[in-house]
CSV table of N, CA and C in Angstrom, one decimal:
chain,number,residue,atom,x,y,z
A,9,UNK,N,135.0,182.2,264.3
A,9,UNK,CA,134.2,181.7,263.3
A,9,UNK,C,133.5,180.4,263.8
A,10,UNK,N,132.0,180.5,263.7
A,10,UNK,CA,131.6,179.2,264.3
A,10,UNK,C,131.3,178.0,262.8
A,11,UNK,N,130.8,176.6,263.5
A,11,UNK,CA,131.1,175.7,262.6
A,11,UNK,C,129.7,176.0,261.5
A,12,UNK,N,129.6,175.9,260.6
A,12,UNK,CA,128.8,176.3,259.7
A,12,UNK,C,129.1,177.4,258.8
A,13,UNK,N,130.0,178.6,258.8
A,13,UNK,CA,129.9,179.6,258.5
A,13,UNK,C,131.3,180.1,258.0
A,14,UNK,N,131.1,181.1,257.2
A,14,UNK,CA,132.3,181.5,256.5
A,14,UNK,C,132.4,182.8,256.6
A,15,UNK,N,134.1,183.6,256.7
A,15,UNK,CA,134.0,184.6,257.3
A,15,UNK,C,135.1,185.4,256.2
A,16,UNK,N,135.3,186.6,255.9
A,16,UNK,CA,136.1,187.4,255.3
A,16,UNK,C,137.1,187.8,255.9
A,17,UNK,N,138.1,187.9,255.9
A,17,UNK,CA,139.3,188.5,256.9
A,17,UNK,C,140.1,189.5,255.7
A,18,UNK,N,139.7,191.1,255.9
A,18,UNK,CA,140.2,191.4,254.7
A,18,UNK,C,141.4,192.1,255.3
A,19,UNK,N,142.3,191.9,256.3
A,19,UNK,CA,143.6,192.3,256.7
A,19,UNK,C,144.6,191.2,256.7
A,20,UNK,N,144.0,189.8,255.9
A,20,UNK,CA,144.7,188.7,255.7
A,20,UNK,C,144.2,188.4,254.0
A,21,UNK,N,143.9,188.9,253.8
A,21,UNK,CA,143.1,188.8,252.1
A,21,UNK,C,142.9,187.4,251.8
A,22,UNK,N,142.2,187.1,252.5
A,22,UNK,CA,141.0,185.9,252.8
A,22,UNK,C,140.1,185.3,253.6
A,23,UNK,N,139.3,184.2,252.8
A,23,UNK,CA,138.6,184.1,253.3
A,23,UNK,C,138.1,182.4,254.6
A,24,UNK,N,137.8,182.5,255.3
A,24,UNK,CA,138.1,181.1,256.1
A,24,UNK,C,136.7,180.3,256.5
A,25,UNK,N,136.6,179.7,256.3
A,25,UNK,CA,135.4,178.2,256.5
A,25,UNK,C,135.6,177.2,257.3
A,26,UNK,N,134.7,176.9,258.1
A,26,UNK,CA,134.6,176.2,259.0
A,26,UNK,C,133.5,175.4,258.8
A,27,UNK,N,133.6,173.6,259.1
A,27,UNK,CA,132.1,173.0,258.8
A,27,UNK,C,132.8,171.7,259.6
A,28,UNK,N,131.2,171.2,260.2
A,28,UNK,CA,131.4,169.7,260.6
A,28,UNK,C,132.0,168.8,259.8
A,29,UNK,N,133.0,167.7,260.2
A,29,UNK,CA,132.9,166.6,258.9
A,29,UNK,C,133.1,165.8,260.0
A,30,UNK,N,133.3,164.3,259.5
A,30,UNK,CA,133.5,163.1,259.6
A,30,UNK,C,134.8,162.1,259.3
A,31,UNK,N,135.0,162.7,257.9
A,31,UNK,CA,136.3,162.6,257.3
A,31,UNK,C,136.7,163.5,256.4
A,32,UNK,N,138.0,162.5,256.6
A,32,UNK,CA,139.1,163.8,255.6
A,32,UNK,C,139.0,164.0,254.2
A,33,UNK,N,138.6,164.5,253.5
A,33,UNK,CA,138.0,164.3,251.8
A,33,UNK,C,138.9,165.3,250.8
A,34,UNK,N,139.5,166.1,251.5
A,34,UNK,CA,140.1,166.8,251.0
A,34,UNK,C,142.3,167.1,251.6
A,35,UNK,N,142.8,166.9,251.1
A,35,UNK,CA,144.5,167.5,252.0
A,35,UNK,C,145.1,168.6,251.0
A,36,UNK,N,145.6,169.7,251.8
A,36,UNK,CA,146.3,170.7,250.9
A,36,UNK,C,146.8,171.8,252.0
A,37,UNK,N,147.9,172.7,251.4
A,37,UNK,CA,148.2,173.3,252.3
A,37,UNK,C,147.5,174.6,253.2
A,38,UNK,N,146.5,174.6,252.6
A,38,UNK,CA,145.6,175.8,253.0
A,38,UNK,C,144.1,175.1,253.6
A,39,UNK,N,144.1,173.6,254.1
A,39,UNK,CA,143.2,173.0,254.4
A,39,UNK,C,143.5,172.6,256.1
A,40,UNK,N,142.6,172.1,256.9
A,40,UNK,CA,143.1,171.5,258.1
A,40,UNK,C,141.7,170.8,259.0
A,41,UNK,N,142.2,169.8,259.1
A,41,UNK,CA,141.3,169.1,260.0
A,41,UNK,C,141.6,169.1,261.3
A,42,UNK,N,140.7,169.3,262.3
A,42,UNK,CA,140.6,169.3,263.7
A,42,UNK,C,140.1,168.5,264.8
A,43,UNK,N,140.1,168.3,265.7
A,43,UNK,CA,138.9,167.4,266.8
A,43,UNK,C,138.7,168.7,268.0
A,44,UNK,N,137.9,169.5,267.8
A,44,UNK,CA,137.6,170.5,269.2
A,44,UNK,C,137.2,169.4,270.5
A,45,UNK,N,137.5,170.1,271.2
A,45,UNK,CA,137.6,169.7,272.6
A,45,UNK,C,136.0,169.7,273.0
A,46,UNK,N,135.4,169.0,273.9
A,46,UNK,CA,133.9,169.0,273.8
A,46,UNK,C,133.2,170.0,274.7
A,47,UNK,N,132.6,170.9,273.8
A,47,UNK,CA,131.3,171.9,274.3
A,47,UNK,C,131.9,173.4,273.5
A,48,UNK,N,132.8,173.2,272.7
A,48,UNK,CA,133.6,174.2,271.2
A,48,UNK,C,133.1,174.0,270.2
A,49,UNK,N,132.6,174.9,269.8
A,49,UNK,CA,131.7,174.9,268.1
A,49,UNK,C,132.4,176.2,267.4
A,50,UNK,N,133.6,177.2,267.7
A,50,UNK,CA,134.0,178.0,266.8
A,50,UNK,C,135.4,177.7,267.4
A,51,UNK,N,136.1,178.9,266.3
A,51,UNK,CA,137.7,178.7,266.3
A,51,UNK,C,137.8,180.5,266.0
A,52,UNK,N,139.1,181.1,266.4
A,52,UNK,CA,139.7,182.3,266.5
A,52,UNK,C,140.4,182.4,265.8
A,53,UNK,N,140.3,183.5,264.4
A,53,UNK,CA,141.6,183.8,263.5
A,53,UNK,C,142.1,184.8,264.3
A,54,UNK,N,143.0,184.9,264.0
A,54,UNK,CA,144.3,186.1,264.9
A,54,UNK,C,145.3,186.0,264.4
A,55,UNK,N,146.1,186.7,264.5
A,55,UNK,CA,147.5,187.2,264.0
A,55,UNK,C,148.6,186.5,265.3
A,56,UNK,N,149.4,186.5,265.2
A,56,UNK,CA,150.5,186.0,266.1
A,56,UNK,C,150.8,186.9,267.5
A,57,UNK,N,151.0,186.1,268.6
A,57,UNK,CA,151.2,187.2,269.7
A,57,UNK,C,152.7,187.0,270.9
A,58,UNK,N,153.2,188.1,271.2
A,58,UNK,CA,154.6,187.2,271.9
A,58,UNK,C,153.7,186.3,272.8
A,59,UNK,N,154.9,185.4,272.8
A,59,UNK,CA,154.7,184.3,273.9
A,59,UNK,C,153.8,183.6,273.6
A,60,UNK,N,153.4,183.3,272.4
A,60,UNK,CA,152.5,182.2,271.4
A,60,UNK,C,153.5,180.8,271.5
A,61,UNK,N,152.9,179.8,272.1
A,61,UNK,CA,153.3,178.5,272.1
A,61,UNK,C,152.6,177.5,271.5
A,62,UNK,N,153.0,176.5,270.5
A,62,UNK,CA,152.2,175.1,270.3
A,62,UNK,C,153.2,173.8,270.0
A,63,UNK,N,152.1,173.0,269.9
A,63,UNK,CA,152.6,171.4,270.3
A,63,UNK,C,152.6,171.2,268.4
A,64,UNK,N,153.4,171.3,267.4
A,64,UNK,CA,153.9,170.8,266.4
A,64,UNK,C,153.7,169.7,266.2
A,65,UNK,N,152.4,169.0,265.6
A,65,UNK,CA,152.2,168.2,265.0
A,65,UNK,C,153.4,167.5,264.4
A,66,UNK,N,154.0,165.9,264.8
A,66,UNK,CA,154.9,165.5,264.1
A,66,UNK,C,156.4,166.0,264.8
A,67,UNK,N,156.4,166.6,266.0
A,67,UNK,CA,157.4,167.3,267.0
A,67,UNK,C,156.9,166.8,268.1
A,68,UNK,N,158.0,166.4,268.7
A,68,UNK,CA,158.5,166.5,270.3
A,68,UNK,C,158.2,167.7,271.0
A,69,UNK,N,157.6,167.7,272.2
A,69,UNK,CA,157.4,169.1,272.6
A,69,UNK,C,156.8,170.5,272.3
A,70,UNK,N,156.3,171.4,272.9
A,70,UNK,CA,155.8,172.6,272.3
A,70,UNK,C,157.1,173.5,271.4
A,71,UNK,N,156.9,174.8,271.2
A,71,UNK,CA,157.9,175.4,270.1
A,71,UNK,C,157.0,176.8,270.2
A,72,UNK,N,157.8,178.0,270.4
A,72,UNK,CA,157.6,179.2,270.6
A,72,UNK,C,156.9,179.8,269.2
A,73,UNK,N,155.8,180.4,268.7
A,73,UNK,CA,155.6,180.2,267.6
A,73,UNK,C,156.6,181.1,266.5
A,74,UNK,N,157.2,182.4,267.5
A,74,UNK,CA,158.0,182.9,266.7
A,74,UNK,C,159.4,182.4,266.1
A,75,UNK,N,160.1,181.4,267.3
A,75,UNK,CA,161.3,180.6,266.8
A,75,UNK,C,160.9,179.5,265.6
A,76,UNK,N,159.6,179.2,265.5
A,76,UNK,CA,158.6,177.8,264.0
A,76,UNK,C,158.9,179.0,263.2
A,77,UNK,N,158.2,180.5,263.0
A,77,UNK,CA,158.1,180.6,262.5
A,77,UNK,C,160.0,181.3,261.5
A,78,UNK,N,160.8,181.8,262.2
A,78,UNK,CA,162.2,182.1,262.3
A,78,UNK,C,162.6,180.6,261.4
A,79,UNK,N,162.2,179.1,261.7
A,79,UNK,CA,163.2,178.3,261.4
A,79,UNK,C,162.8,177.7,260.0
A,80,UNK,N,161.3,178.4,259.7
A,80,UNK,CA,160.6,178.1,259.0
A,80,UNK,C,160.7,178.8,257.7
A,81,UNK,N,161.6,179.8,257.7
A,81,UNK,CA,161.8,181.0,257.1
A,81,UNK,C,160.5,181.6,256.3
A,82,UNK,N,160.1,181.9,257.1
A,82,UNK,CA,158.9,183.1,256.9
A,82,UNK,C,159.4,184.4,256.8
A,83,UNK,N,159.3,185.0,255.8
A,83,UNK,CA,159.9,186.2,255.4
A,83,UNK,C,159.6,187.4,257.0
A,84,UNK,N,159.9,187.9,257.7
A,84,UNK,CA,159.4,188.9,258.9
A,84,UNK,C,158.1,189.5,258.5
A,85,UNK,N,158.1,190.3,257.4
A,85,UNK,CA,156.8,191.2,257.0
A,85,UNK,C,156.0,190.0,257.0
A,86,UNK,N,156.0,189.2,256.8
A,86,UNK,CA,154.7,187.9,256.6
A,86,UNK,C,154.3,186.9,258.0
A,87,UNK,N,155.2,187.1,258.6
A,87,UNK,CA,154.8,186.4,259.9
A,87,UNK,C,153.8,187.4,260.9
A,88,UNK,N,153.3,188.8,261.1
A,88,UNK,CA,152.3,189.1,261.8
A,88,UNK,C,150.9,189.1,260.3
A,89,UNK,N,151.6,188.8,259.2
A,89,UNK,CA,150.0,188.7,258.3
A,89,UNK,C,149.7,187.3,258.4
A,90,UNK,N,150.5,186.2,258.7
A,90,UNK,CA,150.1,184.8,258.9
A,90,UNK,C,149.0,184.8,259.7
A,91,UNK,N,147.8,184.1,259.3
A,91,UNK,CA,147.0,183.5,260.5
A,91,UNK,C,147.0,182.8,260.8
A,92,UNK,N,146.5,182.8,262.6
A,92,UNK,CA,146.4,181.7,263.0
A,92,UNK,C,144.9,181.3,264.0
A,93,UNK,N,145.0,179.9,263.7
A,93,UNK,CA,143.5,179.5,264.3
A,93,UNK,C,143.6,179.1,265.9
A,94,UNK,N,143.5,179.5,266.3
A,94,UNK,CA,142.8,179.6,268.3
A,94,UNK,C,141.9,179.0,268.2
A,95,UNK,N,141.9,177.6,269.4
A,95,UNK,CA,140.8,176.8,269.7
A,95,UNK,C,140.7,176.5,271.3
A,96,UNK,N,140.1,177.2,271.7
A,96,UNK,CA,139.9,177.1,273.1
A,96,UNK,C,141.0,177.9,274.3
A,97,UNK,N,141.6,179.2,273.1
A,97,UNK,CA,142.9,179.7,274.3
A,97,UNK,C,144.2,179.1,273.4
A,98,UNK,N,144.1,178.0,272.8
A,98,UNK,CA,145.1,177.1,272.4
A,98,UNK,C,145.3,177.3,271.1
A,99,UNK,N,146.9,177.6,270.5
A,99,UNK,CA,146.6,177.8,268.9
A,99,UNK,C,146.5,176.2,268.3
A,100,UNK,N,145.9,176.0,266.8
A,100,UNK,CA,145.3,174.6,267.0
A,100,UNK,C,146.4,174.6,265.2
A,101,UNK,N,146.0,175.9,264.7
A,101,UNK,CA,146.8,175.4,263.1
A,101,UNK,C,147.6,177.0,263.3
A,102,UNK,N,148.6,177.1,262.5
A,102,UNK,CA,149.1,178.1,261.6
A,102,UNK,C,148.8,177.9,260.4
A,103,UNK,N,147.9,178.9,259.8
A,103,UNK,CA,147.5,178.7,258.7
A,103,UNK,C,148.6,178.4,257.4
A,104,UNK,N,148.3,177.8,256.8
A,104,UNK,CA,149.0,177.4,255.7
A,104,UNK,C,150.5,176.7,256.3
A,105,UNK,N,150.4,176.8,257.3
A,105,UNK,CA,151.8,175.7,258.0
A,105,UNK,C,151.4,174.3,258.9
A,106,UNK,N,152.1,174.7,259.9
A,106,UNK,CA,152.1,173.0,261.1
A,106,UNK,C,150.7,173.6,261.7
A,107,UNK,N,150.1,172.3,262.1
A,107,UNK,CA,149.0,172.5,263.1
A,107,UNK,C,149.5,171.7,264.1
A,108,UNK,N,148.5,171.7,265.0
A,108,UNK,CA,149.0,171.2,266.7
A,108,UNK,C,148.6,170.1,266.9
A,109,UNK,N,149.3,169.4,267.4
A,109,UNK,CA,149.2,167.9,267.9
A,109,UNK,C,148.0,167.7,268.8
A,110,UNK,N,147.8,168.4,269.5
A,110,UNK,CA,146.4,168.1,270.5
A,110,UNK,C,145.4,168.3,270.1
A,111,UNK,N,144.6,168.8,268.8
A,111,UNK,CA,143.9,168.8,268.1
A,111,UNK,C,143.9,168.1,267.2
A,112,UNK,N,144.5,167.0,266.9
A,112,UNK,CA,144.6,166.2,265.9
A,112,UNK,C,143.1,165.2,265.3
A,113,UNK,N,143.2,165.2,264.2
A,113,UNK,CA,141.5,164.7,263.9
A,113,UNK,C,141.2,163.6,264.2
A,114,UNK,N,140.1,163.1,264.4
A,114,UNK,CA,139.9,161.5,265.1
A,114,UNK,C,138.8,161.0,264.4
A,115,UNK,N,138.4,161.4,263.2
A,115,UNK,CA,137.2,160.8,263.1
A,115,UNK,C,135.8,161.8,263.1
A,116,UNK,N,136.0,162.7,263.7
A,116,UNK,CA,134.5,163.5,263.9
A,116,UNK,C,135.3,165.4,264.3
A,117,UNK,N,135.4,166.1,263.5
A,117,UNK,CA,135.8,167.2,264.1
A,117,UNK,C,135.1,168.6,262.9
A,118,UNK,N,135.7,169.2,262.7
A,118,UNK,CA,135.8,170.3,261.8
A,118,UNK,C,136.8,170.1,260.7
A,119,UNK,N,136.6,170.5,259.3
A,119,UNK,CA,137.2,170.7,258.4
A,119,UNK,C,137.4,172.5,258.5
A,120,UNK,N,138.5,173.2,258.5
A,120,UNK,CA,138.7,174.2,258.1
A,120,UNK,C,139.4,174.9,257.1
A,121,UNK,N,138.8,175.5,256.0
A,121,UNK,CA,139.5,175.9,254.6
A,121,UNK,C,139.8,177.1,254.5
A,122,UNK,N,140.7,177.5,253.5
A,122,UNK,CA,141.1,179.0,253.5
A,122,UNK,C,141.2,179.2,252.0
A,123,UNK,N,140.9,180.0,251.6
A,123,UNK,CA,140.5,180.4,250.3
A,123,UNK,C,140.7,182.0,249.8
A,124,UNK,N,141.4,182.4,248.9
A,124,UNK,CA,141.8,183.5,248.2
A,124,UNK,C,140.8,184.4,247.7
């Protein structure tokens, strides 16, 4: 999804938005702000894959996504319909959960929304 644009994901029954901001104007669980890495203007929905690793926002260390998602108690059937956003190779949020520490917002990045 590049920044401007909004996209249908109808094997996740929603929909996902991506736009420039500046600041944070909005917080909720299906919301997420970002800082992409510079010369990145989209992000990757995807579904979960083995040997999926991220840096847990508010954690020590990276975290397997499947053991976040195990501790997190995500029902099994719902953990390959979870999405997740890929930024640069790198997962950046689990949708509707933790997002990743290295993408944390600074002032100038993307707002990305998810919507029913």
């Amino acid at each position: 999804v590049k920044t401007g644009e909004s996209v249908r994901i109808d094997e996740l029954g929603y929909t996902v938005t991506v736009e420039r901001v500046e600041s944070i104007n909005e917080k909720g669980k299906w919301v997420s702000y970002m800082t992409l890495p510079d010369g990145v203007n989209e992000v990757t929905i995807r579904n979960r894959r083995d040997g999926d690793t991220f840096k847990p926002k508010g954690m020590n260390g990276t975290k397997k996504v499947k053991e976040y998602m195990i501790n997190e108690k995500i029902p099994r059937n719902m953990r390959s319909r979870t999405g997740i956003v890929e930024v640069d190779g790198q997962i950046g949020w689990i949708i509707g959960h933790r997002e990743d520490a290295r993408f944390s917002f600074n002032g100038n990045g993307i707002k990305i929304s998810v919507s029913y």
